[in-house]
Short mmCIF file of N, CA and C in Angstrom, two decimals:
data_model
loop_
_atom_site.label_atom_id
_atom_site.label_comp_id
_atom_site.label_asym_id
_atom_site.label_seq_id
_atom_site.Cartn_x
_atom_site.Cartn_y
_atom_site.Cartn_z
N PHE E 16 61.36 93.38 98.08
CA PHE E 16 60.33 92.35 98.18
C PHE E 16 60.38 91.82 96.94
N GLY E 17 61.22 92.27 96.00
CA GLY E 17 61.20 91.50 94.87
C GLY E 17 60.21 91.93 93.91
N LEU E 18 59.38 92.95 93.98
CA LEU E 18 58.51 93.20 93.35
C LEU E 18 58.72 94.85 92.96
N ALA E 19 59.00 95.24 91.78
CA ALA E 19 59.07 96.28 91.48
C ALA E 19 58.49 96.55 89.59
N LYS E 20 58.32 97.99 89.63
CA LYS E 20 57.62 97.90 88.35
C LYS E 20 57.66 99.36 88.02
N GLU E 21 57.83 99.97 87.03
CA GLU E 21 58.38 101.46 86.79
C GLU E 21 56.64 101.86 87.07
N TYR E 22 56.23 103.40 87.14
CA TYR E 22 55.11 103.63 87.40
C TYR E 22 55.01 104.46 86.20
N ARG E 23 56.10 105.12 85.59
CA ARG E 23 56.17 105.67 84.17
C ARG E 23 56.38 104.82 82.91
N ASP E 24 55.79 105.12 81.55
CA ASP E 24 56.13 104.29 80.33
C ASP E 24 57.71 104.66 80.47
N PRO E 25 58.56 103.79 80.11
CA PRO E 25 59.85 104.42 79.77
C PRO E 25 59.81 105.16 78.69
N LYS E 26 59.03 104.91 77.67
CA LYS E 26 59.26 105.63 76.49
C LYS E 26 58.64 107.28 76.67
N THR E 27 57.29 107.24 76.83
CA THR E 27 56.67 108.89 77.05
C THR E 27 56.71 109.25 78.08
N HIS E 28 57.14 108.76 79.27
CA HIS E 28 57.50 109.43 80.76
C HIS E 28 56.08 109.36 81.57
N PHE E 29 55.08 109.06 80.71
CA PHE E 29 53.75 109.55 81.25
C PHE E 29 53.53 108.26 82.56
N HIS E 30 52.60 108.59 83.23
CA HIS E 30 51.95 107.99 84.47
C HIS E 30 51.72 106.26 83.71
N ILE E 31 52.07 105.24 84.02
CA ILE E 31 51.34 103.91 83.75
C ILE E 31 49.47 104.13 83.79
N PRO E 32 49.24 103.33 82.82
CA PRO E 32 47.16 103.28 82.71
C PRO E 32 46.79 102.88 83.77
N TYR E 33 45.83 103.17 84.20
CA TYR E 33 44.76 102.61 85.15
C TYR E 33 44.02 101.76 84.73
N ARG E 34 44.48 100.38 85.43
CA ARG E 34 43.62 98.97 85.18
C ARG E 34 43.06 98.22 85.75
N GLU E 35 42.15 97.58 85.52
CA GLU E 35 41.29 97.08 86.38
C GLU E 35 41.56 95.49 86.34
N ASN E 36 41.03 94.39 87.06
CA ASN E 36 41.06 92.94 86.83
C ASN E 36 42.40 92.57 86.89
N LYS E 37 43.28 93.40 87.59
CA LYS E 37 44.69 92.70 87.77
C LYS E 37 44.43 91.75 88.90
N SER E 38 45.45 90.68 89.22
CA SER E 38 45.54 89.61 89.88
C SER E 38 46.16 90.37 91.10
N LEU E 39 46.39 89.44 92.22
CA LEU E 39 46.71 90.56 93.51
C LEU E 39 48.24 89.66 93.41
N THR E 40 49.07 90.81 93.53
CA THR E 40 50.49 90.40 93.39
C THR E 40 51.36 90.99 94.88
N GLY E 41 52.06 89.97 95.29
CA GLY E 41 52.75 90.18 96.14
C GLY E 41 52.07 89.39 97.87
N THR E 42 52.66 90.03 98.92
CA THR E 42 52.07 89.31 100.07
C THR E 42 50.63 89.88 100.61
N ALA E 43 49.84 89.32 100.80
CA ALA E 43 48.23 89.73 100.90
C ALA E 43 48.39 90.36 102.12
N ARG E 44 49.27 89.91 103.03
CA ARG E 44 49.41 90.63 104.55
C ARG E 44 49.75 92.15 104.30
N TYR E 45 50.24 92.55 103.54
CA TYR E 45 50.65 93.81 103.30
C TYR E 45 50.19 94.64 102.19
N ALA E 46 49.37 94.09 101.35
CA ALA E 46 48.91 94.75 100.22
C ALA E 46 47.89 95.50 100.22
N SER E 47 47.82 96.38 99.57
CA SER E 47 47.09 97.46 99.53
C SER E 47 45.52 96.96 99.24
N ILE E 48 44.68 97.84 99.70
CA ILE E 48 43.23 97.28 99.54
C ILE E 48 43.07 97.41 98.05
N ASN E 49 43.63 98.62 97.41
CA ASN E 49 43.30 98.55 95.81
C ASN E 49 43.57 97.38 95.22
N SER E 50 44.91 96.98 95.63
CA SER E 50 45.84 95.93 95.36
C SER E 50 44.85 94.43 95.57
N HIS E 51 43.93 94.14 96.25
CA HIS E 51 43.06 93.56 96.31
C HIS E 51 42.08 93.46 95.55
N LEU E 52 41.45 94.81 95.15
CA LEU E 52 40.51 94.84 94.54
C LEU E 52 40.70 94.54 92.96
N GLY E 53 41.89 94.38 92.66
CA GLY E 53 42.26 94.11 91.55
C GLY E 53 42.78 95.41 90.67
N VAL E 54 42.81 96.56 91.34
CA VAL E 54 43.44 97.69 90.34
C VAL E 54 44.90 97.64 90.42
N GLU E 55 45.29 98.25 89.52
CA GLU E 55 46.63 98.28 89.33
C GLU E 55 47.31 98.93 90.05
N GLN E 56 48.66 98.62 90.39
CA GLN E 56 49.41 99.20 91.58
C GLN E 56 50.13 100.21 90.90
N SER E 57 50.12 101.23 91.79
CA SER E 57 51.07 102.52 91.66
C SER E 57 51.83 102.83 93.20
N ARG E 58 52.17 104.33 93.35
CA ARG E 58 53.20 104.61 94.27
C ARG E 58 52.26 104.64 95.57
N ARG E 59 51.05 104.73 95.35
CA ARG E 59 50.12 105.05 96.79
C ARG E 59 49.79 103.67 97.11
N ASP E 60 49.94 102.75 96.11
CA ASP E 60 49.81 101.22 96.92
C ASP E 60 50.99 100.87 98.04
N ASP E 61 52.37 100.95 97.11
CA ASP E 61 53.46 101.23 97.88
C ASP E 61 53.49 101.75 99.04
N LEU E 62 52.80 103.17 99.31
CA LEU E 62 53.18 103.75 100.34
C LEU E 62 51.99 103.11 101.68
N GLU E 63 51.03 102.45 100.86
CA GLU E 63 49.91 102.03 102.02
C GLU E 63 50.54 100.97 102.79
N SER E 64 51.25 99.68 101.76
CA SER E 64 51.83 98.74 102.17
C SER E 64 52.76 99.09 103.08
N LEU E 65 53.82 100.07 103.21
CA LEU E 65 54.57 100.40 103.65
C LEU E 65 53.84 100.66 105.27
N GLY E 66 52.85 101.31 105.31
CA GLY E 66 52.23 101.47 106.50
C GLY E 66 51.74 100.40 107.16
N TYR E 67 51.21 99.48 106.58
CA TYR E 67 51.14 97.79 106.90
C TYR E 67 52.00 97.25 107.57
N ILE E 68 53.23 97.41 106.99
CA ILE E 68 54.93 96.70 107.27
C ILE E 68 55.25 97.50 108.68
N MET E 69 54.93 98.84 108.61
CA MET E 69 55.16 99.64 110.21
C MET E 69 54.40 99.09 111.18
N LEU E 70 53.21 98.78 110.88
CA LEU E 70 52.17 98.46 111.84
C LEU E 70 52.80 97.11 112.25
N TYR E 71 52.82 96.33 111.79
CA TYR E 71 53.18 95.10 111.77
C TYR E 71 54.85 95.03 112.72
N PHE E 72 55.32 95.83 112.38
CA PHE E 72 56.64 96.23 113.29
C PHE E 72 56.17 96.36 114.73
N CYS E 73 55.48 97.25 114.90
CA CYS E 73 55.17 98.01 116.05
C CYS E 73 54.04 96.88 117.03
N ARG E 74 53.30 96.02 116.04
CA ARG E 74 52.18 95.84 116.97
C ARG E 74 52.50 94.41 116.98
N GLY E 75 53.41 93.55 116.00
CA GLY E 75 53.76 92.08 115.90
C GLY E 75 52.79 91.31 115.53
N SER E 76 51.38 91.66 114.85
CA SER E 76 50.74 91.28 113.83
C SER E 76 49.68 92.41 113.60
N LEU E 77 48.86 91.83 112.63
CA LEU E 77 47.85 92.42 112.22
C LEU E 77 46.56 91.75 112.25
N PRO E 78 45.53 92.57 111.99
CA PRO E 78 43.79 92.22 112.50
C PRO E 78 43.93 91.30 111.46
N TRP E 79 44.22 91.34 110.24
CA TRP E 79 43.57 89.94 109.31
C TRP E 79 44.81 88.90 109.26
N GLN E 80 46.11 88.89 110.18
CA GLN E 80 46.64 87.80 110.21
C GLN E 80 45.62 86.45 110.89
N GLY E 81 46.22 85.43 110.22
CA GLY E 81 45.53 84.10 110.87
C GLY E 81 44.12 83.89 110.50
N LEU E 82 43.56 84.06 109.42
CA LEU E 82 42.22 84.39 108.80
C LEU E 82 41.95 82.78 108.03
N LYS E 83 40.95 82.11 108.60
CA LYS E 83 40.95 80.76 107.43
C LYS E 83 40.18 80.60 106.48
N ALA E 84 40.17 80.25 105.43
CA ALA E 84 39.38 80.30 104.70
C ALA E 84 39.57 78.60 103.25
N ALA E 85 38.97 78.12 103.02
CA ALA E 85 39.19 77.04 102.28
C ALA E 85 40.29 77.18 100.76
N THR E 86 39.93 78.28 100.13
CA THR E 86 40.86 78.39 99.87
C THR E 86 41.90 79.64 99.63
N GLU E 87 42.85 79.67 98.54
CA GLU E 87 43.71 80.85 98.76
C GLU E 87 43.12 82.17 98.37
N LYS E 88 42.32 82.54 97.63
CA LYS E 88 41.33 83.19 96.89
C LYS E 88 40.69 83.47 97.95
N GLN E 89 39.96 82.87 98.31
CA GLN E 89 39.04 83.03 99.99
C GLN E 89 39.48 83.67 100.68
N LYS E 90 40.54 83.21 101.27
CA LYS E 90 41.42 84.01 102.15
C LYS E 90 42.04 85.29 101.74
N ASN E 91 42.38 85.55 100.53
CA ASN E 91 42.48 87.03 100.02
C ASN E 91 41.51 87.80 100.53
N ASN E 92 40.10 87.38 99.87
CA ASN E 92 39.10 87.76 100.04
C ASN E 92 38.38 88.62 101.50
N ARG E 93 38.77 87.51 102.13
CA ARG E 93 38.36 87.49 104.01
C ARG E 93 39.44 88.43 104.58
N ILE E 94 40.75 88.55 103.75
CA ILE E 94 41.95 89.69 104.47
C ILE E 94 41.67 90.92 103.82
N MET E 95 41.20 91.22 102.49
CA MET E 95 40.52 92.09 102.02
C MET E 95 39.41 92.80 102.54
N GLU E 96 38.10 92.05 103.15
CA GLU E 96 37.21 92.49 103.88
C GLU E 96 37.80 93.01 105.12
N LYS E 97 38.99 92.32 105.67
CA LYS E 97 38.87 93.16 106.92
C LYS E 97 39.76 94.35 107.03
N LYS E 98 40.45 94.43 105.92
CA LYS E 98 41.13 95.49 105.97
C LYS E 98 40.42 96.20 105.67
N MET E 99 39.40 96.10 104.86
CA MET E 99 38.40 97.40 104.61
C MET E 99 37.25 97.89 105.40
N THR E 100 37.02 97.18 106.40
CA THR E 100 36.23 97.02 107.40
C THR E 100 36.91 97.23 108.97
N THR E 101 38.35 97.77 109.30
CA THR E 101 38.70 97.85 109.80
C THR E 101 39.12 99.25 109.95
N PRO E 102 38.65 100.11 111.07
CA PRO E 102 38.50 101.80 111.12
C PRO E 102 40.62 101.97 111.13
N THR E 103 41.07 103.13 110.30
CA THR E 103 42.23 103.42 110.82
C THR E 103 42.39 103.31 111.93
N GLU E 104 41.91 104.19 112.77
CA GLU E 104 41.93 104.57 113.94
C GLU E 104 41.71 102.92 115.09
N VAL E 105 41.13 102.08 114.84
CA VAL E 105 41.41 101.06 115.32
C VAL E 105 42.73 100.28 115.19
N LEU E 106 43.10 99.98 113.89
CA LEU E 106 44.16 99.90 113.34
C LEU E 106 45.50 99.76 113.80
N CYS E 107 45.39 101.46 114.54
CA CYS E 107 46.48 102.20 114.77
C CYS E 107 46.14 102.39 116.64
N ARG E 108 45.28 102.31 117.07
CA ARG E 108 45.00 102.47 118.36
C ARG E 108 46.10 101.71 119.38
N GLY E 109 46.77 102.89 120.11
CA GLY E 109 48.05 102.40 121.19
C GLY E 109 49.30 102.78 120.52
N PHE E 110 48.93 103.35 119.67
CA PHE E 110 50.14 104.06 118.42
C PHE E 110 50.03 105.51 118.77
N PRO E 111 51.16 106.32 118.35
CA PRO E 111 50.96 107.86 118.06
C PRO E 111 50.04 107.86 116.77
N ASN E 112 49.73 108.95 116.70
CA ASN E 112 48.16 109.76 115.64
C ASN E 112 48.75 109.84 114.67
N GLU E 113 50.31 109.85 114.49
CA GLU E 113 51.26 110.10 113.11
C GLU E 113 50.53 108.84 112.24
N PHE E 114 50.70 108.04 112.84
CA PHE E 114 50.35 106.37 112.35
C PHE E 114 49.42 106.16 111.28
N ALA E 115 48.23 107.06 112.21
CA ALA E 115 46.69 107.06 111.15
C ALA E 115 46.69 108.24 110.28
N ILE E 116 47.69 108.84 110.62
CA ILE E 116 47.67 110.34 109.42
C ILE E 116 48.05 109.68 108.71
N TYR E 117 49.68 108.93 108.64
CA TYR E 117 50.14 108.41 107.51
C TYR E 117 48.82 107.53 106.73
N LEU E 118 48.54 106.58 107.21
CA LEU E 118 47.93 105.65 106.56
C LEU E 118 46.53 106.34 105.76
N ASN E 119 45.64 107.04 106.68
CA ASN E 119 44.82 108.04 105.92
C ASN E 119 45.20 108.83 104.72
N TYR E 120 46.44 109.62 104.61
CA TYR E 120 46.93 110.02 103.55
C TYR E 120 47.25 109.08 102.61
N THR E 121 47.58 107.43 102.89
CA THR E 121 48.22 106.95 101.50
C THR E 121 46.91 106.61 100.77
N ARG E 122 45.64 106.37 101.99
CA ARG E 122 44.80 105.51 101.27
C ARG E 122 43.94 106.77 100.39
N SER E 123 43.96 107.72 101.16
CA SER E 123 43.42 108.85 100.04
C SER E 123 43.87 109.31 98.58
N LEU E 124 45.14 108.97 98.12
CA LEU E 124 45.50 109.39 97.08
C LEU E 124 45.05 108.48 96.01
N ARG E 125 44.97 109.19 95.01
CA ARG E 125 44.67 108.75 93.70
C ARG E 125 45.55 107.92 93.07
N PHE E 126 44.77 107.02 91.78
CA PHE E 126 45.93 106.20 91.40
C PHE E 126 47.37 107.05 90.60
N ASP E 127 47.23 107.94 90.17
CA ASP E 127 48.48 108.74 89.62
C ASP E 127 48.56 109.80 90.41
N ASP E 128 48.55 110.05 91.41
CA ASP E 128 48.91 111.21 92.25
C ASP E 128 50.29 110.86 92.86
N LYS E 129 50.67 112.45 92.83
CA LYS E 129 52.28 112.40 93.17
C LYS E 129 52.38 112.75 94.99
N HIS E 130 52.85 111.84 95.63
CA HIS E 130 52.46 111.94 96.99
C HIS E 130 53.65 112.83 97.38
N ASP E 131 53.16 113.49 98.65
CA ASP E 131 54.44 114.24 98.95
C ASP E 131 55.10 113.88 99.73
N TYR E 132 56.53 113.13 99.57
CA TYR E 132 57.42 112.42 100.72
C TYR E 132 57.78 113.63 102.08
N PHE E 133 58.01 114.79 101.37
CA PHE E 133 58.39 115.69 102.38
C PHE E 133 57.53 115.89 103.25
N TYR E 134 56.12 116.04 103.39
CA TYR E 134 55.00 115.42 104.30
C TYR E 134 54.88 114.34 105.12
N LEU E 135 55.21 113.44 104.64
CA LEU E 135 55.31 112.43 105.14
C LEU E 135 56.28 111.80 105.70
N ARG E 136 57.56 112.29 105.41
CA ARG E 136 58.78 111.97 106.14
C ARG E 136 58.93 113.37 107.63
N LYS E 137 58.26 114.34 107.32
CA LYS E 137 58.02 115.22 108.67
C LYS E 137 56.90 114.51 109.59
N ILE E 138 55.88 113.92 109.15
CA ILE E 138 54.99 113.41 110.03
C ILE E 138 56.10 112.57 111.21
N PHE E 139 56.91 111.88 110.70
CA PHE E 139 57.94 110.90 111.56
C PHE E 139 58.51 111.38 111.88
N ARG E 140 59.73 112.72 111.30
CA ARG E 140 60.25 112.98 111.58
C ARG E 140 59.58 113.92 113.21
N ASP E 141 58.90 114.89 113.23
CA ASP E 141 58.41 115.57 114.44
C ASP E 141 57.87 114.68 115.67
N LEU E 142 57.30 113.06 115.07
CA LEU E 142 57.09 112.36 116.21
C LEU E 142 58.45 111.71 116.80
N PHE E 143 59.39 111.41 115.97
CA PHE E 143 60.87 110.91 116.50
C PHE E 143 61.39 112.00 117.72
N VAL E 144 61.16 113.22 117.13
CA VAL E 144 62.17 114.74 117.85
C VAL E 144 61.02 114.95 119.19
N ARG E 145 59.44 114.55 119.00
CA ARG E 145 58.69 114.99 120.25
C ARG E 145 58.83 113.93 121.02
N GLU E 146 59.32 112.83 120.94
CA GLU E 146 59.46 111.27 121.64
C GLU E 146 60.99 111.18 122.40
N GLY E 147 61.43 112.35 121.78
CA GLY E 147 63.06 112.53 122.67
C GLY E 147 64.18 111.79 121.89
N PHE E 148 63.92 111.21 121.07
CA PHE E 148 65.06 110.34 120.40
C PHE E 148 66.04 111.52 119.45
N HIS E 149 66.94 111.09 119.50
CA HIS E 149 67.78 111.50 118.73
C HIS E 149 68.46 111.07 117.69
N CYS E 150 69.30 111.64 116.71
CA CYS E 150 69.59 111.11 115.61
C CYS E 150 71.11 110.73 115.76
N ASP E 151 71.50 109.34 116.23
CA ASP E 151 72.71 109.49 116.54
C ASP E 151 73.62 108.28 115.27
N TYR E 152 72.24 108.08 114.73
CA TYR E 152 72.90 106.97 113.62
C TYR E 152 73.71 105.56 114.06
N VAL E 153 73.09 105.59 115.37
CA VAL E 153 72.84 104.23 116.06
C VAL E 153 71.71 103.12 116.20
N PHE E 154 71.76 102.21 115.70
CA PHE E 154 71.06 100.99 115.54
C PHE E 154 70.43 100.38 116.24
N ASP E 155 69.47 100.00 116.34
CA ASP E 155 69.05 98.50 117.56
C ASP E 155 69.81 97.26 116.70
N TRP E 156 70.13 97.18 115.59
CA TRP E 156 70.55 96.11 114.92
C TRP E 156 72.30 96.23 115.04
N THR E 157 72.72 97.86 115.10
CA THR E 157 74.01 97.63 114.99
C THR E 157 74.79 97.95 116.27
N VAL E 158 73.91 97.84 117.23
CA VAL E 158 74.06 97.84 118.83
C VAL E 158 73.90 96.07 118.75
N TYR E 159 73.50 95.24 118.60
CA TYR E 159 73.09 94.29 118.82
C TYR E 159 74.34 93.14 118.11
N LYS E 160 74.69 93.67 117.03
CA LYS E 160 75.72 93.36 116.12
C LYS E 160 77.33 93.68 116.84
N PHE E 161 77.05 94.66 117.52
CA PHE E 161 78.65 95.04 118.43
C PHE E 161 78.50 94.23 119.44
N GLN E 162 77.51 94.08 120.32
CA GLN E 162 77.44 93.13 121.64
C GLN E 162 77.72 91.57 120.84
N LYS E 163 77.27 91.01 119.92
CA LYS E 163 77.42 89.85 119.69
C LYS E 163 79.34 89.95 119.36
N ASN E 164 80.03 90.41 118.32
CA ASN E 164 81.00 90.63 118.39
C ASN E 164 82.35 90.99 119.62
N ALA E 165 81.83 91.88 120.38
CA ALA E 165 82.41 92.05 121.70
C ALA E 165 82.62 90.60 122.35
N GLU E 166 81.26 90.06 122.27
CA GLU E 166 81.33 88.83 123.20
C GLU E 166 82.40 87.63 122.38
N ALA E 167 82.36 87.72 121.39
CA ALA E 167 83.03 86.53 120.64
C ALA E 167 84.67 86.89 120.54
N VAL E 168 85.26 88.57 120.49
CA VAL E 168 86.07 88.90 120.95
C VAL E 168 86.78 88.54 122.42
N ALA E 169 85.90 88.67 123.45
CA ALA E 169 86.22 88.39 124.77
C ALA E 169 86.06 86.74 125.16
N ALA E 170 85.21 85.88 124.17
CA ALA E 170 85.56 84.62 124.25
C ALA E 170 87.25 83.96 123.54
N MET E 171 87.18 84.94 122.86
CA MET E 171 88.58 84.20 122.26
C MET E 171 90.03 84.94 122.70
N ALA E 172 89.74 85.79 123.44
CA ALA E 172 90.63 86.54 124.53
C ALA E 172 91.03 85.18 125.64
N SER E 173 89.63 84.93 125.80
CA SER E 173 89.78 83.90 127.06
C SER E 173 90.31 82.71 126.84
N LEU E 174 90.19 82.08 125.81
CA LEU E 174 90.62 81.38 125.22
C LEU E 174 92.31 80.94 125.22
N ASN E 175 92.70 81.87 124.63
CA ASN E 175 93.70 82.45 124.14
C ASN E 175 94.83 83.05 125.06
N GLY E 176 94.30 83.34 126.21
CA GLY E 176 94.91 83.39 128.09
C GLY E 176 95.02 82.11 128.35
N ALA E 177 93.75 81.14 128.43
CA ALA E 177 93.65 79.57 128.95
C ALA E 177 94.90 79.09 128.15
N LEU E 178 94.85 79.16 126.63
CA LEU E 178 96.13 78.14 125.90
C LEU E 178 97.43 78.90 126.33
N LEU E 179 97.87 80.29 126.69
CA LEU E 179 98.99 80.84 127.27
C LEU E 179 99.21 80.16 128.36
N ALA E 180 98.55 80.25 129.66
CA ALA E 180 98.65 79.43 130.62
C ALA E 180 99.03 77.76 130.88
N ALA E 181 98.46 77.25 129.77
CA ALA E 181 98.94 75.96 129.60
C ALA E 181 100.55 75.85 129.06
N LYS E 182 100.73 76.63 128.10
CA LYS E 182 101.85 76.65 127.65
C LYS E 182 103.28 76.69 128.60
N ILE E 183 102.75 77.77 129.29
CA ILE E 183 103.71 78.38 130.60
C ILE E 183 104.00 77.44 131.41
N ARG E 184 103.25 76.22 131.73
CA ARG E 184 103.24 75.14 132.60
C ARG E 184 103.91 74.39 132.06
#
């Protein structure tokens, strides 16, 4: 998303310091609650944002979309309030429990906590297997691209056939 920053100081290799009164950076729709609150962003915030993105992909929308306000700041505050007052179970309703587990985990992390990537991957790997999926490395967008290419090849073959038939006559 074009927003990247080192979470460790490049000289000392210590975690960046906790700060407050930071302005909201990024897209409010996906921003972590702590980011809305003006807290310096860290790895936990990236994971929380990823959770919102996954839910957006699954749901097609998020409960705080479409909120109206007179100013951008007021709108961001309304989004923050909606995020803070929407229970994880409500936000994830209709989807496997793993989404709520993931979001609760990310929201429970402290600023400089090192998260457990293995645990987070395992949550969704287990769901993937339980739902009967297989890792065949064929993705929806690959299939779509292949189908479009096949249609283009078929159209070219048809056109070439018509041109050849016209030449023969």
